[in-house]
C-alpha positions as a Python dict, from the first residue, in 0.01 Angstrom:
ca = {
    (1, 'M'): (0, 0, 0),
    (2, 'F'): (163, 328, -109),
    (3, 'Q'): (78, 480, -447),
    (4, 'G'): (308, 587, -732),
    (5, 'T'): (626, 394, -632),
    (6, 'I'): (947, 454, -829),
    (7, 'P'): (1097, 150, -993),
    (8, 'Q'): (1319, -80, -796),
    (9, 'P'): (1620, -1, -980),
    (10, 'M'): (1588, 369, -876),
    (11, 'R'): (1548, 258, -508),
    (12, 'A'): (1874, 63, -543),
    (13, 'I'): (2057, 363, -685),
    (14, 'V'): (1925, 576, -390),
    (15, 'R'): (2058, 330, -132),
    (16, 'E'): (2399, 296, -314),
    (17, 'T'): (2431, 673, -332),
    (18, 'A'): (2348, 725, 31),
    (19, 'R'): (2641, 509, 134),
    (20, 'D'): (2866, 793, 40),
    (21, 'W'): (2668, 1050, 249),
    (22, 'P'): (2776, 1139, 608),
    (23, 'R'): (2633, 894, 861),
    (24, 'G'): (2369, 1031, 1082),
    (25, 'A'): (2309, 1327, 847),
    (26, 'E'): (1996, 1530, 828),
    (27, 'V'): (1859, 1430, 470),
    (28, 'Y'): (1591, 1632, 314),
    (29, 'I'): (1344, 1488, 62),
    (30, 'P'): (1120, 1748, -117),
    (31, 'C'): (820, 1626, -335),
    (32, 'C'): (831, 1300, -135),
    (33, 'G'): (517, 1163, -296),
    (34, 'N'): (468, 816, -141),
    (35, 'F'): (776, 812, 68),
    (36, 'T'): (965, 562, -149),
    (37, 'I'): (1295, 757, -105),
    (38, 'E'): (1241, 767, 267),
    (39, 'R'): (1173, 394, 288),
    (40, 'A'): (1486, 334, 84),
    (41, 'L'): (1698, 556, 318),
    (42, 'A'): (1546, 438, 653),
    (43, 'L'): (1813, 179, 716),
    (44, 'S'): (1984, 154, 1050),
    (45, 'E'): (2337, 148, 869),
    (46, 'F'): (2274, 514, 757),
    (47, 'G'): (2124, 650, 1078),
    (48, 'F'): (1971, 939, 880),
    (49, 'N'): (1716, 1188, 1013),
    (50, 'L'): (1475, 1223, 732),
    (51, 'H'): (1287, 1547, 667),
    (52, 'S'): (1002, 1547, 407),
    (53, 'S'): (768, 1790, 232),
    (54, 'D'): (483, 1778, -18),
    (55, 'V'): (157, 1940, -95),
    (56, 'S'): (-109, 1667, -151),
    (57, 'I'): (-364, 1551, 81),
    (58, 'Y'): (-252, 1188, 46),
    (59, 'T'): (100, 1246, 112),
    (60, 'S'): (33, 1487, 402),
    (61, 'A'): (-188, 1229, 577),
    (62, 'I'): (96, 980, 559),
    (63, 'G'): (370, 1231, 647),
    (64, 'R'): (196, 1368, 956),
    (65, 'W'): (114, 1015, 1084),
    (66, 'L'): (484, 914, 1029),
    (67, 'T'): (590, 1195, 1239),
    (68, 'G'): (327, 1119, 1518),
    (69, 'S'): (131, 1444, 1452),
    (70, 'P'): (-254, 1473, 1413),
    (71, 'V'): (-343, 1414, 1049),
    (72, 'G'): (-595, 1691, 1041),
    (73, 'I'): (-831, 1561, 768),
    (74, 'T'): (-1222, 1567, 804),
    (75, 'L'): (-1517, 1466, 595),
    (76, 'R'): (-1680, 1764, 411),
    (77, 'P'): (-2028, 1826, 540),
    (78, 'E'): (-2167, 1809, 179),
    (79, 'S'): (-2018, 1457, 146),
    (80, 'E'): (-2175, 1302, 454),
    (81, 'G'): (-2473, 1170, 254),
    (82, 'D'): (-2259, 972, 20),
    (83, 'L'): (-1972, 890, 259),
    (84, 'G'): (-2107, 900, 604),
    (85, 'W'): (-2011, 524, 627),
    (86, 'V'): (-1648, 614, 638),
    (87, 'A'): (-1681, 890, 916),
    (88, 'D'): (-1611, 647, 1203),
    (89, 'S'): (-1285, 548, 1038),
    (90, 'L'): (-1136, 895, 1064),
    (91, 'D'): (-938, 890, 1385),
    (92, 'D'): (-683, 1166, 1303),
    (93, 'G'): (-421, 903, 1293),
    (94, 'V'): (-362, 561, 1114),
    (95, 'G'): (-728, 516, 1053),
    (96, 'T'): (-756, 838, 856),
    (97, 'V'): (-436, 737, 653),
    (98, 'A'): (-604, 404, 579),
    (99, 'T'): (-919, 580, 465),
    (100, 'M'): (-714, 797, 242),
    (101, 'M'): (-527, 495, 80),
    (102, 'L'): (-860, 315, 20),
    (103, 'G'): (-1025, 630, -95),
    (104, 'T'): (-778, 649, -396),
    (105, 'R'): (-922, 320, -504),
    (106, 'F'): (-1301, 379, -506),
    (107, 'L'): (-1356, 743, -473),
    (108, 'P'): (-1303, 802, -860),
    (109, 'A'): (-1607, 584, -905),
    (110, 'L'): (-1837, 760, -668),
    (111, 'G'): (-2127, 945, -833),
    (112, 'R'): (-2052, 783, -1176),
    (113, 'A'): (-2355, 657, -1358),
    (114, 'T'): (-2228, 336, -1501),
    (115, 'L'): (-2311, 11, -1355),
    (116, 'F'): (-1942, -91, -1327),
    (117, 'H'): (-1862, 226, -1110),
    (118, 'Q'): (-2172, 173, -896),
    (119, 'R'): (-2062, -180, -825),
    (120, 'V'): (-1717, -59, -724),
    (121, 'V'): (-1858, 171, -469),
    (122, 'T'): (-2122, -83, -337),
    (123, 'S'): (-1837, -335, -309),
    (124, 'F'): (-1613, -117, -104),
    (125, 'R'): (-1912, -3, 114),
    (126, 'S'): (-2018, -358, 193),
    (127, 'Q'): (-1665, -470, 286),
    (128, 'W'): (-1540, -143, 445),
    (129, 'E'): (-1491, -254, 799),
    (130, 'R'): (-1271, -551, 686),
    (131, 'L'): (-1073, -365, 423),
    (132, 'H'): (-1010, -75, 654),
    (133, 'A'): (-902, -301, 952),
    (134, 'E'): (-665, -490, 719),
    (135, 'T'): (-504, -168, 596),
    (136, 'V'): (-473, -22, 946),
    (137, 'E'): (-303, -357, 1057),
    (138, 'K'): (-50, -334, 768),
    (139, 'L'): (27, 29, 834),
    (140, 'S'): (68, -25, 1199),
    (141, 'A'): (314, -307, 1134),
    (142, 'A'): (543, -73, 923),
    (143, 'D'): (857, -10, 1122),
    (144, 'F'): (930, 328, 971),
    (145, 'S'): (918, 696, 1073),
    (146, 'I'): (1050, 1029, 972),
    (147, 'A'): (1191, 1318, 1178),
    (148, 'S'): (969, 1591, 1024),
    (149, 'Y'): (715, 1669, 753),
    (150, 'D'): (597, 2008, 599),
    (151, 'A'): (306, 2057, 375),
    (152, 'E'): (478, 2325, 171),
    (153, 'D'): (552, 2418, -182),
    (154, 'V'): (895, 2273, -285),
    (155, 'R'): (1019, 2612, -421),
    (156, 'S'): (977, 2783, -81),
    (157, 'W'): (1067, 2474, 128),
    (158, 'L'): (1405, 2424, -48),
    (159, 'T'): (1507, 2779, 72),
    (160, 'T'): (1491, 2652, 425),
    (161, 'V'): (1713, 2349, 373),
    (162, 'P'): (2070, 2383, 509),
    (163, 'E'): (2317, 2418, 222),
    (164, 'S'): (2544, 2145, 338),
    (165, 'A'): (2256, 1885, 391),
    (166, 'P'): (2200, 1587, 143),
    (167, 'V'): (1894, 1629, -72),
    (168, 'C'): (1721, 1356, -265),
    (169, 'S'): (1410, 1418, -473),
    (170, 'F'): (1215, 1297, -781),
    (171, 'P'): (999, 1596, -852),
    (172, 'P'): (675, 1547, -1046),
    (173, 'F'): (730, 1471, -1403),
    (174, 'Y'): (386, 1574, -1543),
    (175, 'G'): (219, 1900, -1497),
    (176, 'G'): (-97, 1870, -1300),
    (177, 'G'): (-40, 1508, -1210),
    (178, 'Y'): (-96, 1551, -841),
    (179, 'E'): (-405, 1757, -875),
    (180, 'K'): (-576, 1499, -1108),
    (181, 'L'): (-456, 1192, -910),
    (182, 'Y'): (-589, 1319, -569),
    (183, 'A'): (-881, 1532, -690),
    (184, 'P'): (-1132, 1280, -552),
    (185, 'L'): (-991, 1294, -203),
    (186, 'D'): (-988, 1679, -211),
    (187, 'A'): (-1347, 1675, -331),
    (188, 'H'): (-1478, 1489, -22),
    (189, 'F'): (-1228, 1577, 249),
    (190, 'T'): (-1103, 1899, 401),
    (191, 'W'): (-778, 1995, 557),
    (192, 'D'): (-531, 2286, 594),
    (193, 'A'): (-405, 2262, 238),
    (194, 'P'): (-114, 2476, 147),
    (195, 'A'): (-140, 2742, -127),
    (196, 'Y'): (71, 2660, -428),
    (197, 'S'): (72, 2661, -808),
    (198, 'P'): (157, 2343, -1005),
    (199, 'L'): (508, 2303, -1139),
    (200, 'T'): (563, 2407, -1494),
    (201, 'D'): (840, 2249, -1701),
    (202, 'A'): (1048, 2571, -1618),
    (203, 'D'): (971, 2531, -1252),
    (204, 'V'): (1096, 2168, -1258),
    (205, 'V'): (1436, 2280, -1414),
    (206, 'S'): (1443, 2555, -1137),
    (207, 'V'): (1389, 2304, -862),
    (208, 'L'): (1638, 2071, -1006),
    (209, 'G'): (1890, 2359, -1004),
    (210, 'A'): (1809, 2430, -641),
    (211, 'I'): (1872, 2070, -552),
    (212, 'T'): (2208, 2038, -722),
    (213, 'E'): (2363, 2345, -550),
    (214, 'R'): (2479, 2111, -263),
    (215, 'P'): (2764, 1881, -189),
    (216, 'H'): (2542, 1568, -186),
    (217, 'W'): (2234, 1525, -390),
    (218, 'L'): (2043, 1295, -613),
    (219, 'T'): (1743, 1355, -855),
    (220, 'A'): (1578, 1228, -1161),
    (221, 'S'): (1368, 1345, -1454),
    (222, 'N'): (1165, 1184, -1735),
    (223, 'H'): (1352, 1373, -1997),
    (224, 'E'): (1731, 1459, -2043),
    (225, 'V'): (1829, 1796, -1874),
    (226, 'A'): (2114, 1943, -2073),
    (227, 'E'): (2228, 2160, -1791),
    (228, 'L'): (2285, 1844, -1579),
    (229, 'E'): (2456, 1628, -1847),
    (230, 'P'): (2790, 1615, -1659),
    (231, 'F'): (2607, 1470, -1357),
    (232, 'L'): (2414, 1198, -1549),
    (233, 'R'): (2457, 878, -1340),
    (234, 'G'): (2204, 651, -1505),
    (235, 'M'): (1926, 580, -1740),
    (236, 'I'): (1643, 347, -1629),
    (237, 'K'): (1373, 185, -1828),
    (238, 'A'): (1209, -61, -1604),
    (239, 'T'): (972, -220, -1862),
    (240, 'P'): (944, -206, -2246),
    (241, 'R'): (643, 20, -2217),
    (242, 'A'): (775, 243, -1933),
    (243, 'A'): (903, 593, -1983),
    (244, 'P'): (1278, 623, -1922),
    (245, 'F'): (1417, 800, -1613),
    (246, 'Y'): (1728, 1001, -1625),
    (247, 'V'): (1914, 993, -1285),
    (248, 'Y'): (2144, 1272, -1184),
    (249, 'G'): (2369, 1283, -888),
    (250, 'S'): (2662, 1463, -733),
    (251, 'H'): (2856, 1141, -720),
    (252, 'T'): (2767, 776, -771),
    (253, 'R'): (2831, 497, -1010),
    (254, 'T'): (2702, 507, -1345),
    (255, 'R'): (2405, 273, -1434),
    (256, 'I'): (2204, 160, -1734),
    (257, 'V'): (1893, -41, -1656),
    (258, 'A'): (1695, -184, -1949),
    (259, 'P'): (1424, -448, -1971),
    (260, 'R'): (1544, -797, -2046),
    (261, 'Q'): (1296, -1035, -2204),
    (262, 'P'): (1334, -1420, -2170),
    (263, 'I'): (1387, -1587, -2493),
    (264, 'Q'): (1330, -1950, -2581),
    (265, 'V'): (1399, -2084, -2933),
    (266, 'V'): (1106, -2235, -3118),
    (267, 'T'): (1226, -2521, -3326),
    (268, 'S'): (907, -2604, -3504),
    (269, 'P'): (922, -2557, -3880),
    (270, 'R'): (769, -2240, -4030),
    (271, 'L'): (588, -2187, -4369),
    (272, 'R'): (862, -2087, -4632),
    (273, 'R'): (860, -1940, -4978),
    (274, 'G'): (779, -2204, -5237),
    (275, 'E'): (576, -2403, -4991),
    (276, 'E'): (203, -2456, -5032),
    (277, 'I'): (-5, -2383, -4727),
    (278, 'Q'): (-197, -2689, -4628),
    (279, 'G'): (-447, -2771, -4354),
    (280, 'P'): (-558, -2850, -4100),
    (281, 'V'): (-503, -2518, -3901),
    (282, 'T'): (-432, -2573, -3531),
    (283, 'L'): (-340, -2374, -3225),
    (284, 'S'): (-42, -2435, -2993),
    (285, 'V'): (-13, -2254, -2657),
    (286, 'L'): (336, -2089, -2628),
    (287, 'S'): (541, -2001, -2324),
    (288, 'R'): (610, -1638, -2277),
    (289, 'A'): (971, -1696, -2372),
    (290, 'Q'): (867, -1877, -2692),
    (291, 'F'): (627, -1600, -2790),
    (292, 'N'): (906, -1338, -2723),
    (293, 'A'): (1131, -1533, -2966),
    (294, 'L'): (878, -1530, -3242),
    (295, 'R'): (771, -1168, -3164),
    (296, 'S'): (1120, -1047, -3199),
    (297, 'R'): (1163, -1220, -3527),
    (298, 'Y'): (852, -1129, -3706),
    (299, 'L'): (683, -823, -3529),
    (300, 'N'): (757, -467, -3637),
    (301, 'P'): (1039, -362, -3384),
    (302, 'K'): (866, -22, -3353),
    (303, 'I'): (584, -167, -3174),
    (304, 'T'): (629, -172, -2798),
    (305, 'P'): (563, -515, -2656),
    (306, 'G'): (316, -567, -2371),
    (307, 'A'): (282, -837, -2101),
    (308, 'T'): (42, -1125, -2215),
    (309, 'Q'): (-144, -1382, -2030),
    (310, 'L'): (-205, -1614, -2331),
    (311, 'A'): (27, -1665, -2631),
    (312, 'V'): (-62, -1903, -2911),
    (313, 'A'): (116, -2013, -3231),
    (314, 'V'): (-94, -2081, -3544),
    (315, 'R'): (-4, -2370, -3742),
    (316, 'A'): (-108, -2497, -4089),
    (317, 'G'): (-16, -2850, -4190),
    (318, 'G'): (213, -2861, -3890),
    (319, 'R'): (421, -2553, -3995),
    (320, 'I'): (393, -2221, -3792),
    (321, 'I'): (233, -1941, -4000),
    (322, 'G'): (209, -1683, -3717),
    (323, 'A'): (108, -1613, -3352),
    (324, 'F'): (-116, -1398, -3144),
    (325, 'A'): (-135, -1292, -2774),
    (326, 'M'): (-444, -1217, -2562),
    (327, 'K'): (-524, -1069, -2221),
    (328, 'P'): (-848, -982, -2049),
    (329, 'S'): (-983, -651, -2157),
    (330, 'S'): (-996, -372, -1907),
    (331, 'F'): (-1316, -230, -2052),
    (332, 'A'): (-1567, -510, -2086),
    (333, 'P'): (-1591, -835, -1877),
    (334, 'D'): (-1665, -1060, -2184),
    (335, 'E'): (-1390, -906, -2413),
    (336, 'A'): (-1039, -1028, -2483),
    (337, 'Y'): (-778, -773, -2593),
    (338, 'M'): (-545, -899, -2862),
    (339, 'L'): (-204, -742, -2775),
    (340, 'S'): (-29, -853, -3090),
    (341, 'D'): (-77, -1077, -3391),
    (342, 'F'): (166, -1133, -3681),
    (343, 'A'): (223, -1385, -3964),
    (344, 'V'): (578, -1536, -4049),
    (345, 'S'): (757, -1356, -4340),
    (346, 'G'): (910, -1513, -4642),
    (347, 'T'): (608, -1700, -4776),
    (348, 'D'): (409, -1690, -5096),
    (349, 'Y'): (93, -1566, -4934),
    (350, 'P'): (62, -1175, -4898),
    (351, 'R'): (-253, -1200, -4693),
    (352, 'L'): (-138, -1468, -4442),
    (353, 'S'): (-188, -1227, -4159),
    (354, 'K'): (-558, -1235, -4225),
    (355, 'L'): (-558, -1613, -4143),
    (356, 'V'): (-379, -1545, -3818),
    (357, 'V'): (-661, -1292, -3721),
    (358, 'L'): (-931, -1545, -3826),
    (359, 'A'): (-755, -1817, -3615),
    (360, 'A'): (-757, -1565, -3313),
    (361, 'T'): (-1139, -1523, -3344),
    (362, 'S'): (-1210, -1901, -3389),
    (363, 'A'): (-1406, -2115, -3155),
    (364, 'E'): (-1097, -2287, -3058),
    (365, 'A'): (-928, -1958, -2957),
    (366, 'Q'): (-1237, -1867, -2763),
    (367, 'L'): (-1211, -2192, -2561),
    (368, 'L'): (-851, -2128, -2483),
    (369, 'C'): (-927, -1766, -2369),
    (370, 'Q'): (-1205, -1886, -2142),
    (371, 'R'): (-985, -2153, -1993),
    (372, 'V'): (-701, -1910, -1917),
    (373, 'F'): (-908, -1607, -1810),
    (374, 'S'): (-1169, -1814, -1618),
    (375, 'K'): (-1473, -1632, -1759),
    (376, 'R'): (-1686, -1628, -2080),
    (377, 'I'): (-1529, -1440, -2378),
    (378, 'R'): (-1756, -1315, -2653),
    (379, 'I'): (-1564, -1038, -2818),
    (380, 'V'): (-1213, -974, -2941),
    (381, 'A'): (-1065, -613, -2951),
    (382, 'T'): (-732, -479, -3068),
    (383, 'T'): (-556, -157, -3168),
    (384, 'A'): (-368, -89, -3489),
    (385, 'F'): (-111, 178, -3539),
    (386, 'T'): (-75, 269, -3911),
    (387, 'Q'): (-12, 535, -4172),
    (388, 'N'): (-343, 444, -4334),
    (389, 'P'): (-703, 532, -4216),
    (390, 'V'): (-786, 159, -4224),
    (391, 'S'): (-588, -158, -4149),
    (392, 'M'): (-597, -402, -4435),
    (393, 'K'): (-511, -678, -4208),
    (394, 'Y'): (-822, -647, -4000),
    (395, 'R'): (-1051, -516, -4278),
    (396, 'G'): (-1306, -766, -4351),
    (397, 'V'): (-1253, -973, -4027),
    (398, 'L'): (-1296, -725, -3748),
    (399, 'R'): (-1509, -408, -3727),
    (400, 'L'): (-1345, -51, -3710),
    (401, 'T'): (-1494, 107, -3401),
    (402, 'K'): (-1275, 424, -3356),
    (403, 'R'): (-1022, 613, -3561),
    (404, 'G'): (-806, 884, -3410),
    (405, 'P'): (-452, 1035, -3416),
    (406, 'S'): (-185, 798, -3301),
    (407, 'N'): (-23, 839, -2958),
    (408, 'E'): (277, 647, -3081),
    (409, 'S'): (547, 832, -3272),
    (410, 'G'): (594, 726, -3624),
    (411, 'Y'): (221, 648, -3703),
    (412, 'A'): (-53, 878, -3832),
    (413, 'Y'): (-358, 686, -3706),
    (414, 'Q'): (-457, 472, -3400),
    (415, 'L'): (-737, 239, -3502),
    (416, 'Q'): (-953, 48, -3276),
    (417, 'Y'): (-1101, -290, -3400),
    (418, 'Q'): (-1358, -531, -3251),
    (419, 'G'): (-1536, -837, -3345),
    (420, 'Q'): (-1707, -1156, -3230),
    (421, 'I'): (-1511, -1463, -3122),
    (422, 'G'): (-1615, -1820, -3173),
    (423, 'E'): (-1846, -1781, -3478),
    (424, 'Q'): (-1620, -2001, -3696),
    (425, 'T'): (-1418, -2308, -3618),
    (426, 'L'): (-1056, -2325, -3746),
    (427, 'A'): (-1159, -2547, -4030),
    (428, 'E'): (-1419, -2291, -4131),
    (429, 'A'): (-1193, -2007, -4092),
    (430, 'F'): (-925, -2175, -4313),
    (431, 'S'): (-1183, -2226, -4575),
    (432, 'T'): (-1298, -1862, -4564),
    (433, 'W'): (-948, -1742, -4591),
    (434, 'T'): (-870, -1985, -4876),
    (435, 'R'): (-1172, -1864, -5063),
    (436, 'K'): (-1123, -1486, -5011),
    (437, 'W'): (-755, -1412, -4944),
    (438, 'G'): (-562, -1739, -5003),
    (439, 'A'): (-417, -1676, -5357),
    (440, 'P'): (-44, -1697, -5351),
    (441, 'K'): (174, -1428, -5512),
    (442, 'T'): (187, -1448, -5903),
    (443, 'T'): (523, -1470, -6058),
    (444, 'T'): (654, -1341, -6397),
    (445, 'T'): (935, -1508, -6586),
    (446, 'T'): (1220, -1266, -6697),
    (447, 'P'): (1552, -1331, -6870),
    (448, 'E'): (1701, -1260, -6530),
    (449, 'G'): (1482, -1514, -6343),
    (450, 'T'): (1164, -1536, -6172),
    (451, 'T'): (1020, -1205, -6017),
    (452, 'P'): (709, -1175, -5799),
}
């Protein structure tokens, strides 16, 4: 229901740290965002009185409602033509909060020309009464409140906080993040918004300094802060692709939280050096743990893994020659996104990875995708990170659709590839690969032995 939640390990650290704070204390939470900290601290065993502040329209709607105050948000007159159907939902209380929450989901699509965005808005409008009523019901059932809320810049608000009071805050990590996230709400609704300037990196450091000048405090950053190194209490990386959080506190236990992937050993034989590749080529669905084991063994360790919905081993003559993983694309309804694909190492075939890609675009792979994703799949897309302007693995099999600078460190290019799926069977794909790329490595006999 609430947006932008901090990871569960950070919430656990908040609760653990708070056990050492005075019971019944007045606790202050600047930059409260979505009230995740407040929800972690609102336990009867603590007995805290919670005081929060922030500057966004979304957070202020929730904060004022949690204190029992009027929300003070109305629809802009110029937006009545497009959003008049939500006007009756604005009751200056929980109904307005529910509208803000639902608005974050559909307002970014309002006014966009694409058919997809138009369908999003149409869908919300047709189901608005039900969606709004369900959200109001969930909010009303929440057994949670705060003592006070102020819509105020963190830099000035901290100056009003008593010096002896515990402070817990995770300031915004990215400049302009609030402004971009809640811009659609501000564009269509009006309120008594406070005047403030976005936090710069220097401002974040200054805010952290103001927080730490107290006997009890806890904060975090998405990068290491040299000045706070003596107070480093934890490093959290919730998922393989998540940015790390560095947790600093006046006193608490030290914690390191890292992702752990399940591993299941795959005992099937793999193609080895000196063995000739033989048909037929077949596909075998893998469990996530089995795919993790193969990926950890053969995929470049610099490539950050992602969560997959379909993992498949490619076999030739009963021996595993590689694997690939798919999930539904976020950009096209009939597209599957190939998260990773790789061939086993230590064989005589330098272009074995092309056979894995061909297998991933086969008619049999198409059928597997359609069964798992429950929709028709016609296209496969993937991303390659490389030092070269083209990927030799995909060249000749998929079409290069975009080339740009890499957003992953250690690579020069980020390449987007796309192609049709289902145009060849596995047998036809194996025949194509054998004819074009299936020649094994040539060897030369030397006095010292045989060298590739």
